[in-house]
PDB file of C-alpha atoms in Angstrom:
ATOM      1  CA  UNK A   1      -0.145  -0.312   0.268  1.00 63.00           C
ATOM      2  CA  UNK A   2       1.081   3.501   0.185  1.00 76.00           C
ATOM      3  CA  UNK A   3       1.888   4.120  -4.275  1.00 85.00           C
ATOM      4  CA  UNK A   4       2.367   7.838  -5.278  1.00 91.00           C
ATOM      5  CA  UNK A   5       2.675   7.723  -8.747  1.00 93.00           C
ATOM      6  CA  UNK A   6       4.202  10.897 -10.342  1.00 96.00           C
ATOM      7  CA  UNK A   7       3.762  11.421 -14.215  1.00 97.00           C
ATOM      8  CA  UNK A   8       6.122  12.602 -15.989  1.00 98.00           C
ATOM      9  CA  UNK A   9       9.052  10.922 -15.341  1.00 97.00           C
ATOM     10  CA  UNK A  10      11.019  12.512 -18.140  1.00 97.00           C
ATOM     11  CA  UNK A  11      10.091  15.987 -19.609  1.00 98.00           C
ATOM     12  CA  UNK A  12      12.201  18.381 -22.229  1.00 98.00           C
ATOM     13  CA  UNK A  13      10.460  21.578 -22.391  1.00 96.00           C
ATOM     14  CA  UNK A  14      11.484  25.203 -24.323  1.00 97.00           C
ATOM     15  CA  UNK A  15      12.200  27.826 -22.503  1.00 97.00           C
ATOM     16  CA  UNK A  16       9.225  29.970 -21.655  1.00 97.00           C
ATOM     17  CA  UNK A  17       6.870  27.828 -21.636  1.00 97.00           C
ATOM     18  CA  UNK A  18       5.181  26.446 -18.601  1.00 98.00           C
ATOM     19  CA  UNK A  19       5.185  21.888 -17.850  1.00 98.00           C
ATOM     20  CA  UNK A  20       2.677  19.967 -15.688  1.00 98.00           C
ATOM     21  CA  UNK A  21       3.490  17.895 -13.562  1.00 98.00           C
ATOM     22  CA  UNK A  22       1.210  15.338 -11.721  1.00 97.00           C
ATOM     23  CA  UNK A  23       1.368  13.343  -8.367  1.00 95.00           C
ATOM     24  CA  UNK A  24      -1.308  11.182  -7.543  1.00 94.00           C
ATOM     25  CA  UNK A  25      -1.825   9.220  -3.909  1.00 90.00           C
ATOM     26  CA  UNK A  26      -2.535   5.566  -5.784  1.00 89.00           C
ATOM     27  CA  UNK A  27      -4.442   3.107  -2.982  1.00 82.00           C
ATOM     28  CA  UNK A  28      -4.558   6.022  -0.108  1.00 82.00           C
ATOM     29  CA  UNK A  29      -6.128   9.611   0.514  1.00 85.00           C
ATOM     30  CA  UNK A  30      -3.668  11.974   0.920  1.00 85.00           C
ATOM     31  CA  UNK A  31      -4.278  15.088   3.587  1.00 82.00           C
ATOM     32  CA  UNK A  32      -1.037  16.840   2.357  1.00 87.00           C
ATOM     33  CA  UNK A  33       1.300  17.147  -0.334  1.00 91.00           C
ATOM     34  CA  UNK A  34       5.099  17.931  -0.509  1.00 94.00           C
ATOM     35  CA  UNK A  35       6.768  19.129  -3.352  1.00 96.00           C
ATOM     36  CA  UNK A  36      11.154  18.599  -3.738  1.00 96.00           C
ATOM     37  CA  UNK A  37      13.907  19.739  -5.962  1.00 97.00           C
ATOM     38  CA  UNK A  38      16.923  18.684  -6.297  1.00 95.00           C
ATOM     39  CA  UNK A  39      19.958  19.053  -8.199  1.00 93.00           C
ATOM     40  CA  UNK A  40      22.667  16.455  -9.334  1.00 90.00           C
ATOM     41  CA  UNK A  41      24.386  15.501  -6.568  1.00 88.00           C
ATOM     42  CA  UNK A  42      22.593  17.450  -4.203  1.00 91.00           C
ATOM     43  CA  UNK A  43      20.281  16.759  -1.576  1.00 92.00           C
ATOM     44  CA  UNK A  44      16.751  17.067  -1.800  1.00 94.00           C
ATOM     45  CA  UNK A  45      15.278  20.969  -0.832  1.00 95.00           C
ATOM     46  CA  UNK A  46      11.308  21.791   0.181  1.00 94.00           C
ATOM     47  CA  UNK A  47      10.080  23.505  -2.128  1.00 96.00           C
ATOM     48  CA  UNK A  48       6.061  23.941  -0.699  1.00 95.00           C
ATOM     49  CA  UNK A  49       3.894  21.781   1.357  1.00 93.00           C
ATOM     50  CA  UNK A  50       0.686  21.562  -0.173  1.00 89.00           C
ATOM     51  CA  UNK A  51      -3.071  20.430   2.106  1.00 86.00           C
ATOM     52  CA  UNK A  52      -5.994  19.582   0.398  1.00 85.00           C
ATOM     53  CA  UNK A  53      -7.834  23.142  -0.845  1.00 84.00           C
ATOM     54  CA  UNK A  54      -6.301  24.975   0.907  1.00 86.00           C
ATOM     55  CA  UNK A  55      -3.149  27.016  -0.989  1.00 90.00           C
ATOM     56  CA  UNK A  56       0.160  26.038  -0.401  1.00 93.00           C
ATOM     57  CA  UNK A  57       2.757  27.475   2.043  1.00 93.00           C
ATOM     58  CA  UNK A  58       5.912  27.787  -0.044  1.00 96.00           C
ATOM     59  CA  UNK A  59       9.438  27.581   1.684  1.00 94.00           C
ATOM     60  CA  UNK A  60      11.429  30.722   1.576  1.00 94.00           C
ATOM     61  CA  UNK A  61      13.171  32.089  -1.475  1.00 95.00           C
ATOM     62  CA  UNK A  62      10.875  29.832  -3.284  1.00 96.00           C
ATOM     63  CA  UNK A  63       8.682  32.273  -6.373  1.00 95.00           C
ATOM     64  CA  UNK A  64       4.534  30.597  -5.211  1.00 94.00           C
ATOM     65  CA  UNK A  65       4.600  32.250  -8.729  1.00 95.00           C
ATOM     66  CA  UNK A  66       6.291  30.950 -11.099  1.00 97.00           C
ATOM     67  CA  UNK A  67       6.414  27.018  -9.175  1.00 97.00           C
ATOM     68  CA  UNK A  68       2.066  26.773  -9.154  1.00 96.00           C
ATOM     69  CA  UNK A  69       0.958  24.047  -6.862  1.00 95.00           C
ATOM     70  CA  UNK A  70      -3.081  23.059  -6.850  1.00 92.00           C
ATOM     71  CA  UNK A  71      -3.846  19.863  -4.579  1.00 90.00           C
ATOM     72  CA  UNK A  72      -7.164  20.162  -5.303  1.00 83.00           C
ATOM     73  CA  UNK A  73      -8.611  16.554  -4.464  1.00 90.00           C
ATOM     74  CA  UNK A  74      -7.538  13.950  -1.457  1.00 88.00           C
ATOM     75  CA  UNK A  75      -5.081  12.265  -4.624  1.00 91.00           C
ATOM     76  CA  UNK A  76      -4.098  14.439  -7.111  1.00 93.00           C
ATOM     77  CA  UNK A  77      -1.185  17.995  -6.422  1.00 94.00           C
ATOM     78  CA  UNK A  78      -0.216  18.816  -9.411  1.00 96.00           C
ATOM     79  CA  UNK A  79       3.273  21.498  -9.693  1.00 97.00           C
ATOM     80  CA  UNK A  80       3.506  24.205 -12.346  1.00 98.00           C
ATOM     81  CA  UNK A  81       6.311  25.379 -13.930  1.00 98.00           C
ATOM     82  CA  UNK A  82       5.597  28.712 -15.016  1.00 97.00           C
ATOM     83  CA  UNK A  83       7.814  30.271 -17.592  1.00 97.00           C
ATOM     84  CA  UNK A  84      10.237  27.401 -17.471  1.00 97.00           C
ATOM     85  CA  UNK A  85      14.242  28.777 -17.812  1.00 97.00           C
ATOM     86  CA  UNK A  86      17.672  26.287 -18.057  1.00 97.00           C
ATOM     87  CA  UNK A  87      18.247  26.975 -14.176  1.00 96.00           C
ATOM     88  CA  UNK A  88      14.689  25.808 -13.485  1.00 97.00           C
ATOM     89  CA  UNK A  89      16.113  22.277 -14.833  1.00 97.00           C
ATOM     90  CA  UNK A  90      16.362  19.274 -12.098  1.00 97.00           C
ATOM     91  CA  UNK A  91      14.937  16.286 -10.249  1.00 97.00           C
ATOM     92  CA  UNK A  92      11.114  17.750  -8.895  1.00 98.00           C
ATOM     93  CA  UNK A  93       9.891  14.903  -6.228  1.00 97.00           C
ATOM     94  CA  UNK A  94       6.756  15.163  -4.693  1.00 96.00           C
ATOM     95  CA  UNK A  95       5.536  12.578  -1.628  1.00 93.00           C
ATOM     96  CA  UNK A  96       2.405  13.137   0.074  1.00 89.00           C
ATOM     97  CA  UNK A  97       1.228  11.960   3.573  1.00 78.00           C
ATOM     98  CA  UNK A  98      -2.256   9.876   3.641  1.00 64.00           C
ATOM     99  CA  UNK A  99      -5.079  10.296   6.304  1.00 57.00           C
ATOM    100  CA  UNK A 100      -5.415   7.123   6.873  1.00 50.00           C
ATOM    101  CA  UNK A 101      -2.183   6.685   8.425  1.00 47.00           C
ATOM    102  CA  UNK A 102      -1.927   7.202  12.450  1.00 44.00           C
ATOM    103  CA  UNK A 103       2.222   7.882  12.747  1.00 46.00           C
ATOM    104  CA  UNK A 104       4.123   9.820  11.009  1.00 46.00           C
ATOM    105  CA  UNK A 105       5.830   7.574   9.167  1.00 55.00           C
ATOM    106  CA  UNK A 106       3.292   7.153   6.646  1.00 51.00           C
ATOM    107  CA  UNK A 107       5.384   9.558   3.867  1.00 78.00           C
ATOM    108  CA  UNK A 108       5.975   7.815   0.697  1.00 86.00           C
ATOM    109  CA  UNK A 109       7.408   9.701  -2.639  1.00 92.00           C
ATOM    110  CA  UNK A 110       6.788   9.937  -6.272  1.00 93.00           C
ATOM    111  CA  UNK A 111       9.314   8.599  -8.187  1.00 94.00           C
ATOM    112  CA  UNK A 112      10.371  11.887  -9.889  1.00 96.00           C
ATOM    113  CA  UNK A 113      10.744  13.898 -12.588  1.00 97.00           C
ATOM    114  CA  UNK A 114      13.174  15.000 -14.187  1.00 97.00           C
ATOM    115  CA  UNK A 115      12.897  18.712 -16.213  1.00 98.00           C
ATOM    116  CA  UNK A 116      15.400  19.721 -18.538  1.00 98.00           C
ATOM    117  CA  UNK A 117      14.529  23.178 -20.034  1.00 98.00           C
ATOM    118  CA  UNK A 118      16.878  23.811 -23.231  1.00 97.00           C
TER     119      UNK A 118
ATOM    120  CA  UNK B   1      14.343  25.357   5.287  1.00 41.00           C
ATOM    121  CA  UNK B   2      16.480  23.526   7.585  1.00 44.00           C
ATOM    122  CA  UNK B   3      19.754  21.280   6.427  1.00 43.00           C
ATOM    123  CA  UNK B   4      20.890  22.723   3.837  1.00 41.00           C
ATOM    124  CA  UNK B   5      23.085  19.860   1.012  1.00 42.00           C
ATOM    125  CA  UNK B   6      25.839  20.998  -0.705  1.00 49.00           C
ATOM    126  CA  UNK B   7      27.902  18.972  -2.029  1.00 63.00           C
ATOM    127  CA  UNK B   8      27.463  15.400  -1.849  1.00 81.00           C
ATOM    128  CA  UNK B   9      29.894  13.074   0.508  1.00 91.00           C
ATOM    129  CA  UNK B  10      31.089   9.978  -0.777  1.00 93.00           C
ATOM    130  CA  UNK B  11      31.819   6.294   1.161  1.00 96.00           C
ATOM    131  CA  UNK B  12      33.582   3.111  -0.545  1.00 96.00           C
ATOM    132  CA  UNK B  13      33.693  -0.324   1.418  1.00 97.00           C
ATOM    133  CA  UNK B  14      33.748  -3.303   0.330  1.00 97.00           C
ATOM    134  CA  UNK B  15      30.796  -6.238  -0.215  1.00 97.00           C
ATOM    135  CA  UNK B  16      30.923  -8.189   3.295  1.00 97.00           C
ATOM    136  CA  UNK B  17      32.286  -5.395   5.257  1.00 97.00           C
ATOM    137  CA  UNK B  18      30.026  -2.887   7.653  1.00 97.00           C
ATOM    138  CA  UNK B  19      29.107   0.667   6.825  1.00 97.00           C
ATOM    139  CA  UNK B  20      28.831   3.568   8.921  1.00 97.00           C
ATOM    140  CA  UNK B  21      26.832   7.110   7.735  1.00 97.00           C
ATOM    141  CA  UNK B  22      26.463   9.534   9.748  1.00 95.00           C
ATOM    142  CA  UNK B  23      24.137  13.448   9.359  1.00 95.00           C
ATOM    143  CA  UNK B  24      24.567  15.816  11.725  1.00 93.00           C
ATOM    144  CA  UNK B  25      20.974  17.490  11.534  1.00 91.00           C
ATOM    145  CA  UNK B  26      20.231  20.887  12.720  1.00 85.00           C
ATOM    146  CA  UNK B  27      17.183  22.037  14.314  1.00 88.00           C
ATOM    147  CA  UNK B  28      17.401  20.938  18.180  1.00 88.00           C
ATOM    148  CA  UNK B  29      13.311  20.587  18.396  1.00 87.00           C
ATOM    149  CA  UNK B  30      12.871  17.480  15.707  1.00 90.00           C
ATOM    150  CA  UNK B  31      12.086  15.043  17.175  1.00 88.00           C
ATOM    151  CA  UNK B  32      11.882  12.033  14.857  1.00 89.00           C
ATOM    152  CA  UNK B  33      14.534  11.556  11.999  1.00 92.00           C
ATOM    153  CA  UNK B  34      14.147   8.986   9.308  1.00 92.00           C
ATOM    154  CA  UNK B  35      16.638   7.585   6.703  1.00 94.00           C
ATOM    155  CA  UNK B  36      16.471   7.772   3.198  1.00 94.00           C
ATOM    156  CA  UNK B  37      17.944   5.282   0.493  1.00 95.00           C
ATOM    157  CA  UNK B  38      18.134   6.808  -3.159  1.00 95.00           C
ATOM    158  CA  UNK B  39      19.035   5.209  -6.644  1.00 95.00           C
ATOM    159  CA  UNK B  40      19.779   6.644  -9.962  1.00 92.00           C
ATOM    160  CA  UNK B  41      16.936   8.242 -10.588  1.00 91.00           C
ATOM    161  CA  UNK B  42      14.387   7.745  -8.175  1.00 92.00           C
ATOM    162  CA  UNK B  43      12.619   9.359  -5.012  1.00 92.00           C
ATOM    163  CA  UNK B  44      13.581   8.075  -2.011  1.00 93.00           C
ATOM    164  CA  UNK B  45      12.961   5.485  -0.143  1.00 91.00           C
ATOM    165  CA  UNK B  46      12.298   4.459   3.053  1.00 89.00           C
ATOM    166  CA  UNK B  47      14.950   3.137   5.562  1.00 92.00           C
ATOM    167  CA  UNK B  48      13.971   3.198   8.953  1.00 92.00           C
ATOM    168  CA  UNK B  49      13.093   6.015  11.662  1.00 91.00           C
ATOM    169  CA  UNK B  50      13.763   7.064  15.303  1.00 93.00           C
ATOM    170  CA  UNK B  51      12.013   9.340  17.524  1.00 91.00           C
ATOM    171  CA  UNK B  52      13.993  11.688  19.961  1.00 92.00           C
ATOM    172  CA  UNK B  53      13.029   9.248  23.082  1.00 93.00           C
ATOM    173  CA  UNK B  54      15.313   6.957  22.119  1.00 95.00           C
ATOM    174  CA  UNK B  55      18.452   6.783  20.665  1.00 96.00           C
ATOM    175  CA  UNK B  56      18.791   3.655  19.092  1.00 97.00           C
ATOM    176  CA  UNK B  57      16.824   1.012  16.540  1.00 96.00           C
ATOM    177  CA  UNK B  58      17.719  -0.987  14.799  1.00 96.00           C
ATOM    178  CA  UNK B  59      15.884  -3.123  11.522  1.00 93.00           C
ATOM    179  CA  UNK B  60      17.190  -5.741   9.376  1.00 92.00           C
ATOM    180  CA  UNK B  61      20.739  -5.624   9.194  1.00 96.00           C
ATOM    181  CA  UNK B  62      20.540  -1.571   9.692  1.00 97.00           C
ATOM    182  CA  UNK B  63      21.051   0.079  13.149  1.00 98.00           C
ATOM    183  CA  UNK B  64      20.028   4.089  14.157  1.00 97.00           C
ATOM    184  CA  UNK B  65      22.163   5.846  16.295  1.00 97.00           C
ATOM    185  CA  UNK B  66      20.549   9.348  17.753  1.00 97.00           C
ATOM    186  CA  UNK B  67      23.024  11.061  19.867  1.00 96.00           C
ATOM    187  CA  UNK B  68      21.101  14.635  20.452  1.00 93.00           C
ATOM    188  CA  UNK B  69      23.393  16.148  22.727  1.00 94.00           C
ATOM    189  CA  UNK B  70      25.640  16.730  19.893  1.00 94.00           C
ATOM    190  CA  UNK B  71      22.981  16.574  17.112  1.00 94.00           C
ATOM    191  CA  UNK B  72      24.269  13.086  15.282  1.00 95.00           C
ATOM    192  CA  UNK B  73      22.050  10.037  14.047  1.00 95.00           C
ATOM    193  CA  UNK B  74      24.318   7.102  12.248  1.00 97.00           C
ATOM    194  CA  UNK B  75      23.239   4.200  10.048  1.00 97.00           C
ATOM    195  CA  UNK B  76      24.981   1.426   9.901  1.00 98.00           C
ATOM    196  CA  UNK B  77      24.554  -0.846   7.733  1.00 98.00           C
ATOM    197  CA  UNK B  78      25.854  -4.565   8.168  1.00 98.00           C
ATOM    198  CA  UNK B  79      27.277  -6.749   5.590  1.00 97.00           C
ATOM    199  CA  UNK B  80      27.142  -4.208   3.161  1.00 97.00           C
ATOM    200  CA  UNK B  81      25.742  -5.889  -0.616  1.00 97.00           C
ATOM    201  CA  UNK B  82      26.066  -4.233  -3.948  1.00 96.00           C
ATOM    202  CA  UNK B  83      22.465  -3.733  -3.853  1.00 96.00           C
ATOM    203  CA  UNK B  84      23.312  -1.258  -0.789  1.00 97.00           C
ATOM    204  CA  UNK B  85      25.076   1.169  -3.059  1.00 97.00           C
ATOM    205  CA  UNK B  86      23.422   4.312  -3.192  1.00 97.00           C
ATOM    206  CA  UNK B  87      22.501   7.583  -1.898  1.00 96.00           C
ATOM    207  CA  UNK B  88      21.828   7.970   1.951  1.00 97.00           C
ATOM    208  CA  UNK B  89      20.086  10.516   3.780  1.00 95.00           C
ATOM    209  CA  UNK B  90      18.933  11.526   6.921  1.00 94.00           C
ATOM    210  CA  UNK B  91      16.029  13.428   6.913  1.00 93.00           C
ATOM    211  CA  UNK B  92      14.767  15.761   9.979  1.00 91.00           C
ATOM    212  CA  UNK B  93      10.985  16.295  11.239  1.00 86.00           C
ATOM    213  CA  UNK B  94       9.704  19.079  14.279  1.00 73.00           C
ATOM    214  CA  UNK B  95       7.464  18.502  16.888  1.00 66.00           C
ATOM    215  CA  UNK B  96       5.501  21.674  15.102  1.00 69.00           C
ATOM    216  CA  UNK B  97       4.785  20.869  11.750  1.00 72.00           C
ATOM    217  CA  UNK B  98       4.363  18.516   8.781  1.00 77.00           C
ATOM    218  CA  UNK B  99       7.720  18.834   6.433  1.00 85.00           C
ATOM    219  CA  UNK B 100      10.724  17.156   6.616  1.00 87.00           C
ATOM    220  CA  UNK B 101      13.780  18.479   5.667  1.00 90.00           C
ATOM    221  CA  UNK B 102      16.664  16.333   4.148  1.00 92.00           C
ATOM    222  CA  UNK B 103      20.662  16.617   5.432  1.00 90.00           C
ATOM    223  CA  UNK B 104      23.228  16.389   2.744  1.00 88.00           C
ATOM    224  CA  UNK B 105      23.764  13.023   1.289  1.00 93.00           C
ATOM    225  CA  UNK B 106      26.573  10.196   1.084  1.00 96.00           C
ATOM    226  CA  UNK B 107      27.279   8.288  -1.513  1.00 96.00           C
ATOM    227  CA  UNK B 108      27.871   5.232  -0.170  1.00 97.00           C
ATOM    228  CA  UNK B 109      29.743   2.763  -3.118  1.00 97.00           C
ATOM    229  CA  UNK B 110      30.144  -1.038  -2.689  1.00 97.00           C
ATOM    230  CA  UNK B 111      33.108  -2.532  -4.241  1.00 96.00           C
ATOM    231  CA  UNK B 112      32.530  -6.494  -5.120  1.00 93.00           C
TER     232      UNK B 112
END
């Protein structure tokens, strides 16, 4: 149980375009989802926390107008990178916390999306 | 945010030897910690967790030690196998929030 599906796994886009990444909880309801970004050979950096039905909370230094997060249902959160530039090229990973899990242990990660902006 | 990774330390061990991976965390208010394993191009996988009211927890071939005095965690892997080659991260969670913040990470290479 507790599977998180992330799509697409890889995307290449032109500079200036927008890209949407989806994160779905397949067998549980995710009340909270987290989006991370990871540059090569570096750690995961938390970008934002999204709660179903409310606005996302962004970490310091993350532009909320550039990284739009929508968590409209208990099984789907989306991250849209708007007006992407080459410096936005990175590995984006989502994580979901389900409301069925009694403990905080219930965090599951998606498989990540490799974004390349050319 | 909290701990931020700026570079990736590396560790090489012979197959069959024990591995020890270390992590320093930054927030003394963190009360829950998880070790994750990340293989290339994939998302992190849960390995083992520990709460701040414990100083040691054992799993299958893995042991996590927590020293709150110096804000240090370690992951011990017994009889390391080639399949253990990956990047290992510790992540800390504050009692006041749901967020997990990741440490720098260590790249483990197992030499057959």
